[in-house]
Each structure stands twice: as structure tokens, then as C-alpha cells.
XYZ file of C-alpha atoms in Angstrom:
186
model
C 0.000 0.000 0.000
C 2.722 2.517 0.719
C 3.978 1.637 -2.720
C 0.768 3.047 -4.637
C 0.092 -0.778 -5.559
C -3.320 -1.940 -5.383
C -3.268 -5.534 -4.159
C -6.782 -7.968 -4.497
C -6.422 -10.633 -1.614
C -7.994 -13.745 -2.144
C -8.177 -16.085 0.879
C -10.221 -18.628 2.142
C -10.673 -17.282 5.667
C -12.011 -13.301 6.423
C -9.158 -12.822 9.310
C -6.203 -11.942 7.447
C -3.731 -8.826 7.836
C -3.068 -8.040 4.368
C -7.288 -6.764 4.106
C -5.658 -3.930 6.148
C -4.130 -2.240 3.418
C -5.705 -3.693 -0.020
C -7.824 -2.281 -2.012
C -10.291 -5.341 -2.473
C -11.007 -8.691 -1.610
C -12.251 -11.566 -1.968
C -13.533 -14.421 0.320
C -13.726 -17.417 -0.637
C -12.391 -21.634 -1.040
C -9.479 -22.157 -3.173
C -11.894 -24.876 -4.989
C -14.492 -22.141 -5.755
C -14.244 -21.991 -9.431
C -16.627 -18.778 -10.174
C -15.037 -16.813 -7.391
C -11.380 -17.742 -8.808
C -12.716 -16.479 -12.046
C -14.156 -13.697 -11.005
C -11.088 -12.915 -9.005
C -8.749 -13.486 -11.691
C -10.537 -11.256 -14.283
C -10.249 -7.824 -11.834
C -6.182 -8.587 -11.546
C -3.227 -8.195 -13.932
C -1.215 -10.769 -12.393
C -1.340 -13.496 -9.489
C 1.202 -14.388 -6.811
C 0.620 -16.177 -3.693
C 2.522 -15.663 -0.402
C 2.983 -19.456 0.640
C 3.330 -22.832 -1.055
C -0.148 -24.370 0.215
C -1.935 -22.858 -1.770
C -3.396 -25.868 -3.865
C -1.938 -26.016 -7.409
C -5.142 -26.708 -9.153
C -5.740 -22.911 -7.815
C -3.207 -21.982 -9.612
C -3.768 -23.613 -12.763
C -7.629 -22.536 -12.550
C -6.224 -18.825 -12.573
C -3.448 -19.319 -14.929
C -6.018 -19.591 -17.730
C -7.551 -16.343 -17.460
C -4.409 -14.500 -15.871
C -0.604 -14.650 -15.505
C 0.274 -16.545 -12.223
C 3.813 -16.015 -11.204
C 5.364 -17.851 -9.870
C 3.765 -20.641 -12.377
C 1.626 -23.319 -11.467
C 4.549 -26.293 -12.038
C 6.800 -24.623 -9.549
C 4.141 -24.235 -6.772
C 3.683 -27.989 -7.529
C 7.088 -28.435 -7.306
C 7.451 -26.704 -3.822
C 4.702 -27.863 -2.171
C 5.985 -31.454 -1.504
C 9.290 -31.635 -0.090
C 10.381 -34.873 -1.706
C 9.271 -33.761 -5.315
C 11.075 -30.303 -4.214
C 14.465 -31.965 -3.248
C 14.652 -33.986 -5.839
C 14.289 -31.549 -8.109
C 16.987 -29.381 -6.883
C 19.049 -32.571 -6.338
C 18.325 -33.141 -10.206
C 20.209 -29.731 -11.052
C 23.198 -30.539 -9.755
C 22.701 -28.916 -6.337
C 24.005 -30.452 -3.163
C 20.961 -31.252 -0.524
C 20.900 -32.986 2.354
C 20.930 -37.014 2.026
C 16.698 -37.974 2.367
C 14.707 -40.826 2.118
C 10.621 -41.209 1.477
C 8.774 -42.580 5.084
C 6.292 -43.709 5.303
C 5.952 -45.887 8.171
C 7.889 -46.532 11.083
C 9.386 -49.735 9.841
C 10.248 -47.446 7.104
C 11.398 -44.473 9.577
C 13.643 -47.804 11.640
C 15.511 -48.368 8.107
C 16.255 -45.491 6.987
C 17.488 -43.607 10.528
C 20.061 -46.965 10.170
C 21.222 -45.727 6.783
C 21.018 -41.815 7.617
C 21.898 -41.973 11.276
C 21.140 -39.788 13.989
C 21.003 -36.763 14.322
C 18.376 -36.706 11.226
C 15.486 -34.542 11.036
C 12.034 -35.834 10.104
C 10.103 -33.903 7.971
C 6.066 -33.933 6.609
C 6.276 -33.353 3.175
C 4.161 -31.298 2.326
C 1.981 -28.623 4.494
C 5.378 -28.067 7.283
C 6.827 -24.501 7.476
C 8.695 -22.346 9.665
C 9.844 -25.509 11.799
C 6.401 -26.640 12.075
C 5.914 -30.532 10.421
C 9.502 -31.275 11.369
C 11.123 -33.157 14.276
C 14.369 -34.059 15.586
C 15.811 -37.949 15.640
C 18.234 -37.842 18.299
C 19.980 -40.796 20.266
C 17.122 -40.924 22.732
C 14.086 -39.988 19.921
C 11.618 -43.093 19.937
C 11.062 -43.317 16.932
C 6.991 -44.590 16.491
C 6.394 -41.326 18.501
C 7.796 -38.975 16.100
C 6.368 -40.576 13.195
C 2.920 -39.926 15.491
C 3.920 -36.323 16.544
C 4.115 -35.654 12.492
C 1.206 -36.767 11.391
C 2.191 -40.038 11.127
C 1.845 -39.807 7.213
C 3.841 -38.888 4.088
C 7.519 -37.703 5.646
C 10.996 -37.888 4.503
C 13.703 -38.192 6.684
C 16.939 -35.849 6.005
C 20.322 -36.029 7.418
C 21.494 -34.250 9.428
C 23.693 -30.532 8.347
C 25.424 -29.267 11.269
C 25.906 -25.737 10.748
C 26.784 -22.277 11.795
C 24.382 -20.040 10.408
C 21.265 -20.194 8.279
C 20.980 -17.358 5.818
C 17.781 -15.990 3.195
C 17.966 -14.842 0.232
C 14.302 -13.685 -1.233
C 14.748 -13.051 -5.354
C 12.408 -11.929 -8.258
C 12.822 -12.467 -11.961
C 11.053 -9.911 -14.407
C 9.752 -11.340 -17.639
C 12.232 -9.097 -19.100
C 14.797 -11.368 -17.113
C 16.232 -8.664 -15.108
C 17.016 -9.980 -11.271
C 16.297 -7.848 -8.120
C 17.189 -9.764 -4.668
C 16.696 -8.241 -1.211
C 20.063 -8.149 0.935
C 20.970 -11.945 2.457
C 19.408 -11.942 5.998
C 20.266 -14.432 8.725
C 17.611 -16.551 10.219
C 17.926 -17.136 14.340
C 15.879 -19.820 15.751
């Protein structure tokens, strides 16, 4: 707002910040095809603020409006398996991981990972939230439960001395524009 931009919100739920400062909204599912419609004829582009937004929402808007970023990386994102082995697939180093999901599953792959290992929902976990810690003392069938007790991967352990942001924007022109690297403390 203190940019001169003129945002449209479109949520699911009434109690969000951002209807503070925009200049319209709308209420309504993500699966609510006339409202999505409707929404994404009064815009001239769509972004979304977190990966759970369902991709079918996106690809339901992409047809009537550019949706940035596309549909196939919000896919991508939005399952942390898919997600790391994606980036895996480019050549980037990741963390070792393995698919859970059972315990018996959770057992075999803590042997072949080791502990300390993190285990991790994949999809619908942010901001620590989905994840848990496999120490030398973690039982293991309880933090399969205190996750869900569903689709997980388990990731080996980094150790590390600092965790560090970067948040970056391509134009369609391709020009780049990054904010300034920021340090996360937990």
C-alpha cells in the first residue's frame, strides 16, 4: 500500500492482515471456481505468499491470468520430496533424504542416515512446524505420530553455523532484483 500498488487478496478465511491495506477482496475456497474467475478477471497478475496454496488454484487462474510464480513450480514446492529432488536433479548439493512412510520405514532409513536426522512432513510443514528431531534418545513410532504419522521424509542431518535468506524476483524481461541476504535465528 505505501507503494501506490493496489493488491486484491484472495483467501479462504475473512481474518487476514493483508485486508488492512488492499484495495479489495475476496472471500472465498481455493476450490471455488466462479469466485477464482471472477477474481482473476479484476487482476493483472497473481502471486501467492505461501506454497499451500493448492496447485489446481493456480492452474484454474493461470487460464484467465498470468500466475507467477507458475503453477509447475508451486507444484514443485509444495511437496518436499518432489522439491528436493528436483533441486538434487540440477546438480545442487541437498541434504541425504529418504521417502517414510511408516515406522518400519522411519527404523531403516534412521540406520542408513543416522542420527542426528530430522524428520520432515512433506508437504503442508513450514517455519519448523511438520519437522522433528531424531536424536539418540528420539523413539522413533512417537515422532512418526507427533508428524502426522503420514507422508515424511527423513533428512540427514547438516550441522551448521548459520542459516541465511535470500528472497529473489525475476522480471519477464529477465532482469534480477534480490533483497540483501538476511540471517535466520531460531
Amino acid at each position: 500500500a505505501p507503494l501506490g500498488l493496489k493488491c486484491h487478496i484472495f483467501a479462504p478465511e475473512g481474518d487476514n492482515p493483508a485486508f488492512d491495506v488492499a484495495a479489495a477482496r475476496t472471500i472465498a475456497p481455493y476450490d471455488d471456481i466462479e469466485a477464482l474467475q471472477a477474481f482473476a478477471r479484476s487482476v493483472a497478475v497473481v502471486t501467492y505468499e505461501f506454497e499451500n496454496v493448492p496447485a489446481r488454484t493456480a492452474e484454474i487462474l493461470s487460464a484467465l491470468v498470468d500466475v507467477l510464480p507458475n503453477p509447475r513450480a508451486l507444484e514443485t514446492t509444495q511437496d518436499r520430496f518432489i522439491e528436493k529432488s528436483f533441486i538434487r536433479n540440477l546438480g545442487l548439493s541437498v541434504p541425504d533424504f529418504l521417502p517414510i512412510d511408516s515406522v518400519e520405514n522411519l527404523t531403516a532409513a534412521v540406520a542408513q542416515l543416522g542420527r542426528p536426522s530430522v524428520l520432515k512432513t512433506r508437504r503442508f510443514g513450514y517455519d519448523g512446524k511438520g519437522q522433528v528431531m531424531i536424536r539418540e534418545t528420539t523413539h522413533l513410532a512417537e515422532a512418526f505420530a507427533s508428524v502426522g504419522g503420514g507422508a515424511c521424509i527423513l533428512e540427514g542431518f547438516v550441522p551448521f553455523q548459520r542459516e541465511v535468506s535470500v528472497i529473489g524476483a525475476r522480471g519477464l524481461d529477465g532482469s534480477f532484483a534480490a533483497f540483501d541476504v538476511c540471517e535466520n535465528e531460531h
